[in-house]
């Protein structure tokens, strides 16, 4: 896994939005995997800004979201579908036919999961999967467990994850569904390139375990260690517990240096 450090969440969001815009320019029919959560909000904001400036064209792009609450209608303002419409889809030129979010209101859960896997296959697989990270190490809604499920499936949310998602439900944990639909670990790991983003001190411990600890289903994010093209993009706070680099630079120094480098990053160097 390659780690990139940025001076702030804003710097990270700007760099990744630019990177995605370049990937779109290089490959019009780009297939993107997208997360929800607080972390990607500045990223979506930056992407919308680039789109308005004529620098991010989604005309031929396709998107697949990672997960959705079970029992929540797509039209419900608490759904992840509604979140995506609000923060991204309503503001860019993505064809509604090509924005895919699992249907949380489905009566045929198994069928919905199979359909989702087939739709990803038909689109040619995911070129670039953006991920967030739960404070308990989950990615998508693949929760820490004794074993992980490979393909898109229904999953039971842990109390910690329900608490973390309470903000979407007017801070009422009891309103957060107990189950969700999620891409599986193999679905995620099949993406050609993965960028996981994590910002803020609350993620630091988990980031440390994900990067420096063993590969374990107790921390699903650690499976990214097995991917040949996975990048972890962090702000200083989230990187605070990583071991100092071999050149002896302290974390803030290293973060500052890399962030300055990142500003000059040529997004066109992405290899998909
Ligand atoms: C939810 C989503 C995850 C996301 C996580 C992190 O649980 N299902 O895909 O990565 O939140 O959220 P945040 O970015 O708010 O910390």
PDB file of C-alpha atoms and ligand atoms in Angstrom:
ATOM      1  CA  UNK A   1       0.000   0.000   0.000  1.00  0.00           C
ATOM      2  CA  UNK A   2       1.271   3.442  -0.813  1.00  0.00           C
ATOM      3  CA  UNK A   3       0.534   6.155   1.750  1.00  0.00           C
ATOM      4  CA  UNK A   4       0.138   9.805   0.825  1.00  0.00           C
ATOM      5  CA  UNK A   5       0.019  12.477   3.479  1.00  0.00           C
ATOM      6  CA  UNK A   6      -1.601  15.898   3.196  1.00  0.00           C
ATOM      7  CA  UNK A   7      -1.444  18.951   5.411  1.00  0.00           C
ATOM      8  CA  UNK A   8      -5.238  19.154   5.767  1.00  0.00           C
ATOM      9  CA  UNK A   9      -8.485  17.432   4.730  1.00  0.00           C
ATOM     10  CA  UNK A  10      -8.998  20.271   2.233  1.00  0.00           C
ATOM     11  CA  UNK A  11      -5.620  19.676   0.582  1.00  0.00           C
ATOM     12  CA  UNK A  12      -6.420  15.967   0.323  1.00  0.00           C
ATOM     13  CA  UNK A  13      -9.850  16.656  -1.188  1.00  0.00           C
ATOM     14  CA  UNK A  14      -8.419  19.068  -3.769  1.00  0.00           C
ATOM     15  CA  UNK A  15      -5.690  16.648  -4.838  1.00  0.00           C
ATOM     16  CA  UNK A  16      -8.061  13.683  -5.131  1.00  0.00           C
ATOM     17  CA  UNK A  17     -10.720  15.679  -7.004  1.00  0.00           C
ATOM     18  CA  UNK A  18      -8.023  16.747  -9.488  1.00  0.00           C
ATOM     19  CA  UNK A  19      -6.844  13.171  -9.755  1.00  0.00           C
ATOM     20  CA  UNK A  20     -10.375  11.924 -10.498  1.00  0.00           C
ATOM     21  CA  UNK A  21     -10.934  14.711 -13.060  1.00  0.00           C
ATOM     22  CA  UNK A  22      -7.766  13.616 -14.863  1.00  0.00           C
ATOM     23  CA  UNK A  23      -8.850   9.975 -14.770  1.00  0.00           C
ATOM     24  CA  UNK A  24     -12.169  11.035 -16.351  1.00  0.00           C
ATOM     25  CA  UNK A  25     -10.335  12.973 -19.038  1.00  0.00           C
ATOM     26  CA  UNK A  26      -8.073  10.011 -19.779  1.00  0.00           C
ATOM     27  CA  UNK A  27     -10.916   7.490 -19.828  1.00  0.00           C
ATOM     28  CA  UNK A  28     -14.374   8.950 -20.553  1.00  0.00           C
ATOM     29  CA  UNK A  29     -16.158   5.726 -19.605  1.00  0.00           C
ATOM     30  CA  UNK A  30     -14.481   5.572 -16.192  1.00  0.00           C
ATOM     31  CA  UNK A  31     -16.241   3.323 -13.654  1.00  0.00           C
ATOM     32  CA  UNK A  32     -16.004   4.817 -10.171  1.00  0.00           C
ATOM     33  CA  UNK A  33     -16.787   3.189  -6.826  1.00  0.00           C
ATOM     34  CA  UNK A  34     -17.980   5.757  -4.303  1.00  0.00           C
ATOM     35  CA  UNK A  35     -18.329   6.001  -0.513  1.00  0.00           C
ATOM     36  CA  UNK A  36     -20.614   7.967   1.781  1.00  0.00           C
ATOM     37  CA  UNK A  37     -19.787   9.356   5.242  1.00  0.00           C
ATOM     38  CA  UNK A  38     -18.409  12.685   6.446  1.00  0.00           C
ATOM     39  CA  UNK A  39     -14.908  12.129   5.038  1.00  0.00           C
ATOM     40  CA  UNK A  40     -15.763  12.320   1.303  1.00  0.00           C
ATOM     41  CA  UNK A  41     -17.984  15.424   1.612  1.00  0.00           C
ATOM     42  CA  UNK A  42     -15.097  17.883   0.937  1.00  0.00           C
ATOM     43  CA  UNK A  43     -14.054  15.649  -1.990  1.00  0.00           C
ATOM     44  CA  UNK A  44     -17.528  15.809  -3.547  1.00  0.00           C
ATOM     45  CA  UNK A  45     -17.567  19.558  -2.980  1.00  0.00           C
ATOM     46  CA  UNK A  46     -14.261  19.886  -4.867  1.00  0.00           C
ATOM     47  CA  UNK A  47     -15.435  17.611  -7.689  1.00  0.00           C
ATOM     48  CA  UNK A  48     -18.569  19.745  -8.133  1.00  0.00           C
ATOM     49  CA  UNK A  49     -16.367  22.852  -8.185  1.00  0.00           C
ATOM     50  CA  UNK A  50     -14.158  21.334 -10.891  1.00  0.00           C
ATOM     51  CA  UNK A  51     -17.221  20.271 -12.867  1.00  0.00           C
ATOM     52  CA  UNK A  52     -18.613  23.824 -12.742  1.00  0.00           C
ATOM     53  CA  UNK A  53     -15.263  25.106 -13.927  1.00  0.00           C
ATOM     54  CA  UNK A  54     -15.525  22.734 -16.915  1.00  0.00           C
ATOM     55  CA  UNK A  55     -12.735  20.489 -15.624  1.00  0.00           C
ATOM     56  CA  UNK A  56     -14.602  17.300 -14.662  1.00  0.00           C
ATOM     57  CA  UNK A  57     -16.807  15.666 -17.290  1.00  0.00           C
ATOM     58  CA  UNK A  58     -18.949  12.735 -16.147  1.00  0.00           C
ATOM     59  CA  UNK A  59     -20.908  12.375 -19.406  1.00  0.00           C
ATOM     60  CA  UNK A  60     -19.737   8.815 -20.057  1.00  0.00           C
ATOM     61  CA  UNK A  61     -18.863   7.814 -16.473  1.00  0.00           C
ATOM     62  CA  UNK A  62     -20.582   5.156 -14.366  1.00  0.00           C
ATOM     63  CA  UNK A  63     -20.700   4.998 -10.569  1.00  0.00           C
ATOM     64  CA  UNK A  64     -21.381   2.261  -8.027  1.00  0.00           C
ATOM     65  CA  UNK A  65     -21.874   3.102  -4.371  1.00  0.00           C
ATOM     66  CA  UNK A  66     -20.494   0.838  -1.724  1.00  0.00           C
ATOM     67  CA  UNK A  67     -23.507   0.360   0.482  1.00  0.00           C
ATOM     68  CA  UNK A  68     -27.011   1.326   1.580  1.00  0.00           C
ATOM     69  CA  UNK A  69     -29.202   0.966   4.664  1.00  0.00           C
ATOM     70  CA  UNK A  70     -31.670  -1.910   4.443  1.00  0.00           C
ATOM     71  CA  UNK A  71     -35.316  -0.900   4.757  1.00  0.00           C
ATOM     72  CA  UNK A  72     -34.664   2.713   3.774  1.00  0.00           C
ATOM     73  CA  UNK A  73     -36.298   3.832   0.545  1.00  0.00           C
ATOM     74  CA  UNK A  74     -34.005   5.534  -2.011  1.00  0.00           C
ATOM     75  CA  UNK A  75     -36.322   8.568  -1.896  1.00  0.00           C
ATOM     76  CA  UNK A  76     -35.980   8.801   1.907  1.00  0.00           C
ATOM     77  CA  UNK A  77     -33.695  11.751   2.800  1.00  0.00           C
ATOM     78  CA  UNK A  78     -31.807   9.443   5.213  1.00  0.00           C
ATOM     79  CA  UNK A  79     -30.782   7.015   2.474  1.00  0.00           C
ATOM     80  CA  UNK A  80     -27.273   6.922   1.063  1.00  0.00           C
ATOM     81  CA  UNK A  81     -28.892   7.393  -2.374  1.00  0.00           C
ATOM     82  CA  UNK A  82     -30.265  10.732  -1.128  1.00  0.00           C
ATOM     83  CA  UNK A  83     -26.838  11.604   0.336  1.00  0.00           C
ATOM     84  CA  UNK A  84     -25.208  11.010  -3.051  1.00  0.00           C
ATOM     85  CA  UNK A  85     -27.853  13.028  -4.910  1.00  0.00           C
ATOM     86  CA  UNK A  86     -27.368  15.909  -2.453  1.00  0.00           C
ATOM     87  CA  UNK A  87     -23.592  15.971  -2.442  1.00  0.00           C
ATOM     88  CA  UNK A  88     -22.690  14.893  -5.987  1.00  0.00           C
ATOM     89  CA  UNK A  89     -25.184  13.442  -8.454  1.00  0.00           C
ATOM     90  CA  UNK A  90     -27.517  16.475  -8.605  1.00  0.00           C
ATOM     91  CA  UNK A  91     -24.600  18.779  -9.407  1.00  0.00           C
ATOM     92  CA  UNK A  92     -22.642  16.997 -12.154  1.00  0.00           C
ATOM     93  CA  UNK A  93     -23.472  15.619 -15.609  1.00  0.00           C
ATOM     94  CA  UNK A  94     -23.749  11.968 -14.573  1.00  0.00           C
ATOM     95  CA  UNK A  95     -26.475  10.080 -16.386  1.00  0.00           C
ATOM     96  CA  UNK A  96     -29.028   8.894 -13.748  1.00  0.00           C
ATOM     97  CA  UNK A  97     -29.020   5.517 -15.534  1.00  0.00           C
ATOM     98  CA  UNK A  98     -25.362   5.132 -14.705  1.00  0.00           C
ATOM     99  CA  UNK A  99     -25.423   6.033 -10.984  1.00  0.00           C
ATOM    100  CA  UNK A 100     -25.888   2.780  -9.110  1.00  0.00           C
ATOM    101  CA  UNK A 101     -26.798   2.561  -5.429  1.00  0.00           C
ATOM    102  CA  UNK A 102     -28.116  -0.641  -3.870  1.00  0.00           C
ATOM    103  CA  UNK A 103     -31.889  -0.475  -3.340  1.00  0.00           C
ATOM    104  CA  UNK A 104     -32.471  -0.521   0.421  1.00  0.00           C
ATOM    105  CA  UNK A 105     -36.227  -0.918  -0.081  1.00  0.00           C
ATOM    106  CA  UNK A 106     -35.952  -4.096  -2.128  1.00  0.00           C
ATOM    107  CA  UNK A 107     -38.222  -7.008  -1.262  1.00  0.00           C
ATOM    108  CA  UNK A 108     -35.732  -9.398  -2.861  1.00  0.00           C
ATOM    109  CA  UNK A 109     -32.497  -8.859  -0.944  1.00  0.00           C
ATOM    110  CA  UNK A 110     -30.641 -11.805  -2.468  1.00  0.00           C
ATOM    111  CA  UNK A 111     -31.751 -10.842  -5.979  1.00  0.00           C
ATOM    112  CA  UNK A 112     -30.692  -7.220  -5.422  1.00  0.00           C
ATOM    113  CA  UNK A 113     -27.196  -8.322  -4.379  1.00  0.00           C
ATOM    114  CA  UNK A 114     -26.812 -10.613  -7.403  1.00  0.00           C
ATOM    115  CA  UNK A 115     -28.100  -7.866  -9.725  1.00  0.00           C
ATOM    116  CA  UNK A 116     -25.544  -5.427  -8.293  1.00  0.00           C
ATOM    117  CA  UNK A 117     -22.633  -7.788  -8.880  1.00  0.00           C
ATOM    118  CA  UNK A 118     -23.848  -8.403 -12.449  1.00  0.00           C
ATOM    119  CA  UNK A 119     -24.210  -4.668 -13.101  1.00  0.00           C
ATOM    120  CA  UNK A 120     -20.603  -4.107 -11.980  1.00  0.00           C
ATOM    121  CA  UNK A 121     -19.476  -6.933 -14.264  1.00  0.00           C
ATOM    122  CA  UNK A 122     -21.468  -5.562 -17.202  1.00  0.00           C
ATOM    123  CA  UNK A 123     -19.835  -2.163 -16.682  1.00  0.00           C
ATOM    124  CA  UNK A 124     -16.453  -3.869 -17.034  1.00  0.00           C
ATOM    125  CA  UNK A 125     -15.540  -3.754 -13.331  1.00  0.00           C
ATOM    126  CA  UNK A 126     -14.584  -0.769 -11.179  1.00  0.00           C
ATOM    127  CA  UNK A 127     -11.612   1.268 -12.415  1.00  0.00           C
ATOM    128  CA  UNK A 128     -11.191   3.481  -9.363  1.00  0.00           C
ATOM    129  CA  UNK A 129     -12.726   2.681  -5.981  1.00  0.00           C
ATOM    130  CA  UNK A 130     -12.740   5.480  -3.408  1.00  0.00           C
ATOM    131  CA  UNK A 131     -13.163   4.238   0.170  1.00  0.00           C
ATOM    132  CA  UNK A 132     -13.734   5.761   3.586  1.00  0.00           C
ATOM    133  CA  UNK A 133     -12.781   3.991   6.797  1.00  0.00           C
ATOM    134  CA  UNK A 134     -15.010   3.289   9.777  1.00  0.00           C
ATOM    135  CA  UNK A 135     -13.414   3.978  13.167  1.00  0.00           C
ATOM    136  CA  UNK A 136     -13.751   0.235  13.797  1.00  0.00           C
ATOM    137  CA  UNK A 137     -11.916  -0.536  10.546  1.00  0.00           C
ATOM    138  CA  UNK A 138     -14.909  -1.298   8.347  1.00  0.00           C
ATOM    139  CA  UNK A 139     -14.892  -0.521   4.647  1.00  0.00           C
ATOM    140  CA  UNK A 140     -18.246  -0.198   2.933  1.00  0.00           C
ATOM    141  CA  UNK A 141     -20.340  -1.982   5.529  1.00  0.00           C
ATOM    142  CA  UNK A 142     -17.934  -4.919   5.851  1.00  0.00           C
ATOM    143  CA  UNK A 143     -17.833  -4.935   9.629  1.00  0.00           C
ATOM    144  CA  UNK A 144     -15.066  -6.505  11.761  1.00  0.00           C
ATOM    145  CA  UNK A 145     -15.908 -10.203  12.157  1.00  0.00           C
ATOM    146  CA  UNK A 146     -14.403 -13.660  12.394  1.00  0.00           C
ATOM    147  CA  UNK A 147     -14.893 -14.015   8.638  1.00  0.00           C
ATOM    148  CA  UNK A 148     -15.689 -11.611   5.817  1.00  0.00           C
ATOM    149  CA  UNK A 149     -18.129 -12.092   2.964  1.00  0.00           C
ATOM    150  CA  UNK A 150     -16.733 -11.917  -0.563  1.00  0.00           C
ATOM    151  CA  UNK A 151     -19.639 -10.579  -2.611  1.00  0.00           C
ATOM    152  CA  UNK A 152     -22.440  -8.048  -2.200  1.00  0.00           C
ATOM    153  CA  UNK A 153     -24.539  -9.125   0.771  1.00  0.00           C
ATOM    154  CA  UNK A 154     -26.797  -8.111   3.628  1.00  0.00           C
ATOM    155  CA  UNK A 155     -24.941  -7.317   6.832  1.00  0.00           C
ATOM    156  CA  UNK A 156     -25.735  -6.549  10.446  1.00  0.00           C
ATOM    157  CA  UNK A 157     -24.367  -3.216  11.650  1.00  0.00           C
ATOM    158  CA  UNK A 158     -22.351  -3.079  14.867  1.00  0.00           C
ATOM    159  CA  UNK A 159     -23.482  -0.712  17.650  1.00  0.00           C
ATOM    160  CA  UNK A 160     -20.376   1.434  16.963  1.00  0.00           C
ATOM    161  CA  UNK A 161     -21.306   1.824  13.292  1.00  0.00           C
ATOM    162  CA  UNK A 162     -24.917   2.648  14.143  1.00  0.00           C
ATOM    163  CA  UNK A 163     -23.657   5.320  16.549  1.00  0.00           C
ATOM    164  CA  UNK A 164     -21.280   6.674  13.884  1.00  0.00           C
ATOM    165  CA  UNK A 165     -24.182   6.982  11.430  1.00  0.00           C
ATOM    166  CA  UNK A 166     -26.612   8.588  13.905  1.00  0.00           C
ATOM    167  CA  UNK A 167     -25.930  12.095  12.539  1.00  0.00           C
ATOM    168  CA  UNK A 168     -27.771  11.148   9.328  1.00  0.00           C
ATOM    169  CA  UNK A 169     -30.797  10.193  11.439  1.00  0.00           C
ATOM    170  CA  UNK A 170     -31.032  13.451  13.414  1.00  0.00           C
ATOM    171  CA  UNK A 171     -28.645  12.010  16.050  1.00  0.00           C
ATOM    172  CA  UNK A 172     -31.140   9.282  16.990  1.00  0.00           C
ATOM    173  CA  UNK A 173     -29.172   6.029  17.161  1.00  0.00           C
ATOM    174  CA  UNK A 174     -32.403   4.066  17.578  1.00  0.00           C
ATOM    175  CA  UNK A 175     -33.479   5.250  14.107  1.00  0.00           C
ATOM    176  CA  UNK A 176     -30.343   3.890  12.393  1.00  0.00           C
ATOM    177  CA  UNK A 177     -31.238   0.614  10.654  1.00  0.00           C
ATOM    178  CA  UNK A 178     -29.751  -2.550  12.107  1.00  0.00           C
ATOM    179  CA  UNK A 179     -28.978  -4.007   8.696  1.00  0.00           C
ATOM    180  CA  UNK A 180     -27.468  -2.791   5.471  1.00  0.00           C
ATOM    181  CA  UNK A 181     -26.470  -3.957   2.006  1.00  0.00           C
ATOM    182  CA  UNK A 182     -22.802  -3.759   1.124  1.00  0.00           C
ATOM    183  CA  UNK A 183     -20.364  -4.667  -1.596  1.00  0.00           C
ATOM    184  CA  UNK A 184     -18.275  -7.576  -0.329  1.00  0.00           C
ATOM    185  CA  UNK A 185     -14.536  -7.603   0.250  1.00  0.00           C
ATOM    186  CA  UNK A 186     -13.832  -9.363  -3.056  1.00  0.00           C
ATOM    187  CA  UNK A 187     -16.085  -6.903  -4.902  1.00  0.00           C
ATOM    188  CA  UNK A 188     -13.981  -4.089  -3.462  1.00  0.00           C
ATOM    189  CA  UNK A 189     -10.617  -5.780  -3.961  1.00  0.00           C
ATOM    190  CA  UNK A 190     -11.434  -6.474  -7.614  1.00  0.00           C
ATOM    191  CA  UNK A 191     -11.292  -2.732  -8.368  1.00  0.00           C
ATOM    192  CA  UNK A 192      -8.278  -1.912 -10.543  1.00  0.00           C
ATOM    193  CA  UNK A 193      -7.194   0.952  -8.317  1.00  0.00           C
ATOM    194  CA  UNK A 194      -8.264   1.787  -4.766  1.00  0.00           C
ATOM    195  CA  UNK A 195      -7.843   5.063  -2.873  1.00  0.00           C
ATOM    196  CA  UNK A 196      -8.871   4.966   0.784  1.00  0.00           C
ATOM    197  CA  UNK A 197      -9.226   8.377   2.424  1.00  0.00           C
ATOM    198  CA  UNK A 198      -9.127   8.977   6.176  1.00  0.00           C
ATOM    199  CA  UNK A 199      -8.970  12.302   8.008  1.00  0.00           C
ATOM    200  CA  UNK A 200      -9.079  13.386  11.652  1.00  0.00           C
ATOM    201  CA  UNK A 201      -7.613  12.132  14.915  1.00  0.00           C
ATOM    202  CA  UNK A 202     -10.467   9.665  15.507  1.00  0.00           C
ATOM    203  CA  UNK A 203      -9.132   7.534  12.644  1.00  0.00           C
ATOM    204  CA  UNK A 204      -5.448   7.552  13.717  1.00  0.00           C
ATOM    205  CA  UNK A 205      -5.474   4.317  15.739  1.00  0.00           C
ATOM    206  CA  UNK A 206      -7.370   2.435  13.082  1.00  0.00           C
ATOM    207  CA  UNK A 207      -5.116   3.785  10.299  1.00  0.00           C
ATOM    208  CA  UNK A 208      -2.060   2.601  12.226  1.00  0.00           C
ATOM    209  CA  UNK A 209      -3.483  -0.907  12.611  1.00  0.00           C
ATOM    210  CA  UNK A 210      -4.620  -1.018   8.987  1.00  0.00           C
ATOM    211  CA  UNK A 211      -1.191  -0.086   7.605  1.00  0.00           C
ATOM    212  CA  UNK A 212       1.211  -1.516  10.173  1.00  0.00           C
ATOM    213  CA  UNK A 213      -0.784  -4.401  11.651  1.00  0.00           C
ATOM    214  CA  UNK A 214      -1.590  -7.875  10.329  1.00  0.00           C
ATOM    215  CA  UNK A 215      -4.190  -8.635   7.658  1.00  0.00           C
ATOM    216  CA  UNK A 216      -7.219  -9.615   9.691  1.00  0.00           C
ATOM    217  CA  UNK A 217     -11.010  -9.766   9.293  1.00  0.00           C
ATOM    218  CA  UNK A 218     -11.082  -8.010  12.685  1.00  0.00           C
ATOM    219  CA  UNK A 219     -10.012  -4.926  10.733  1.00  0.00           C
ATOM    220  CA  UNK A 220     -11.446  -5.237   7.204  1.00  0.00           C
ATOM    221  CA  UNK A 221      -9.404  -2.255   5.916  1.00  0.00           C
ATOM    222  CA  UNK A 222      -6.232  -4.308   6.488  1.00  0.00           C
ATOM    223  CA  UNK A 223      -7.199  -6.444   3.464  1.00  0.00           C
ATOM    224  CA  UNK A 224      -6.117  -3.536   1.273  1.00  0.00           C
ATOM    225  CA  UNK A 225      -2.560  -4.672   2.069  1.00  0.00           C
ATOM    226  CA  UNK A 226      -3.261  -7.518  -0.400  1.00  0.00           C
ATOM    227  CA  UNK A 227      -4.182  -5.209  -3.291  1.00  0.00           C
ATOM    228  CA  UNK A 228      -1.527  -4.382  -5.875  1.00  0.00           C
ATOM    229  CA  UNK A 229      -2.747  -0.833  -6.460  1.00  0.00           C
ATOM    230  CA  UNK A 230      -4.131   0.480  -3.161  1.00  0.00           C
ATOM    231  CA  UNK A 231      -3.302   3.945  -1.859  1.00  0.00           C
ATOM    232  CA  UNK A 232      -4.061   5.372   1.556  1.00  0.00           C
ATOM    233  CA  UNK A 233      -4.509   9.156   1.519  1.00  0.00           C
ATOM    234  CA  UNK A 234      -4.366  10.764   4.968  1.00  0.00           C
ATOM    235  CA  UNK A 235      -4.296  14.147   6.638  1.00  0.00           C
ATOM    236  CA  UNK A 236      -1.806  14.799   9.434  1.00  0.00           C
ATOM    237  CA  UNK A 237      -4.219  13.930  12.239  1.00  0.00           C
ATOM    238  CA  UNK A 238      -5.126  10.541  10.786  1.00  0.00           C
ATOM    239  CA  UNK A 239      -1.426   9.778  10.151  1.00  0.00           C
ATOM    240  CA  UNK A 240      -0.308  10.822  13.644  1.00  0.00           C
ATOM    241  CA  UNK A 241       0.348   7.290  14.933  1.00  0.00           C
ATOM    242  CA  UNK A 242       2.278   5.982  11.928  1.00  0.00           C
ATOM    243  CA  UNK A 243       5.916   5.188  12.559  1.00  0.00           C
ATOM    244  CA  UNK A 244       8.305   8.004  11.603  1.00  0.00           C
ATOM    245  CA  UNK A 245       9.856   7.583   8.163  1.00  0.00           C
ATOM    246  CA  UNK A 246      13.330   6.075   7.914  1.00  0.00           C
ATOM    247  CA  UNK A 247      14.869   9.470   7.167  1.00  0.00           C
ATOM    248  CA  UNK A 248      13.935  10.448  10.714  1.00  0.00           C
ATOM    249  CA  UNK A 249      11.519  13.232   9.781  1.00  0.00           C
ATOM    250  CA  UNK A 250       8.719  13.805  12.258  1.00  0.00           C
ATOM    251  CA  UNK A 251       5.148  13.269  11.117  1.00  0.00           C
ATOM    252  CA  UNK A 252       4.198  16.942  10.682  1.00  0.00           C
ATOM    253  CA  UNK A 253       7.409  17.555   8.704  1.00  0.00           C
ATOM    254  CA  UNK A 254       6.785  14.525   6.562  1.00  0.00           C
ATOM    255  CA  UNK A 255       3.137  15.460   6.091  1.00  0.00           C
ATOM    256  CA  UNK A 256       4.079  19.013   5.142  1.00  0.00           C
ATOM    257  CA  UNK A 257       6.706  17.895   2.671  1.00  0.00           C
ATOM    258  CA  UNK A 258       4.486  15.351   1.020  1.00  0.00           C
ATOM    259  CA  UNK A 259       1.530  17.697   0.871  1.00  0.00           C
ATOM    260  CA  UNK A 260       3.713  20.284  -0.852  1.00  0.00           C
ATOM    261  CA  UNK A 261       4.769  17.554  -3.266  1.00  0.00           C
ATOM    262  CA  UNK A 262       1.164  16.525  -3.711  1.00  0.00           C
ATOM    263  CA  UNK A 263       0.207  20.019  -4.816  1.00  0.00           C
ATOM    264  CA  UNK A 264       2.577  19.647  -7.727  1.00  0.00           C
ATOM    265  CA  UNK A 265       1.329  16.111  -8.419  1.00  0.00           C
ATOM    266  CA  UNK A 266       0.472  15.552 -12.042  1.00  0.00           C
ATOM    267  CA  UNK A 267      -2.851  13.737 -11.868  1.00  0.00           C
ATOM    268  CA  UNK A 268      -2.321  12.380 -15.358  1.00  0.00           C
ATOM    269  CA  UNK A 269       0.186   9.873 -13.974  1.00  0.00           C
ATOM    270  CA  UNK A 270      -2.629   7.657 -12.664  1.00  0.00           C
ATOM    271  CA  UNK A 271      -2.254   4.131 -13.920  1.00  0.00           C
ATOM    272  CA  UNK A 272      -5.548   2.245 -14.035  1.00  0.00           C
TER     273      UNK A 272
HETATM  274  C1  LIG B   1     -20.256   4.625   6.892  1.00  0.00           C
HETATM  275  C2  LIG B   1     -20.109   4.042   5.496  1.00  0.00           C
HETATM  276  C3  LIG B   1     -18.675   3.737   5.182  1.00  0.00           C
HETATM  277  C4  LIG B   1     -17.809   4.925   5.530  1.00  0.00           C
HETATM  278  C5  LIG B   1     -17.881   5.166   7.009  1.00  0.00           C
HETATM  279  C6  LIG B   1     -16.947   6.255   7.517  1.00  0.00           C
HETATM  280  O1  LIG B   1     -20.362   3.659   7.869  1.00  0.00           O
HETATM  281  N1  LIG B   1     -20.886   2.885   5.307  1.00  0.00           N
HETATM  282  O2  LIG B   1     -18.556   3.393   3.810  1.00  0.00           O
HETATM  283  O3  LIG B   1     -16.489   4.701   5.132  1.00  0.00           O
HETATM  284  O4  LIG B   1     -19.221   5.529   7.263  1.00  0.00           O
HETATM  285  O5  LIG B   1     -17.657   7.397   7.789  1.00  0.00           O
HETATM  286  P1  LIG B   1     -17.015   8.802   8.094  1.00  0.00           P
HETATM  287  O6  LIG B   1     -16.365   9.234   6.832  1.00  0.00           O
HETATM  288  O7  LIG B   1     -18.204   9.653   8.447  1.00  0.00           O
HETATM  289  O8  LIG B   1     -16.077   8.616   9.220  1.00  0.00           O
END
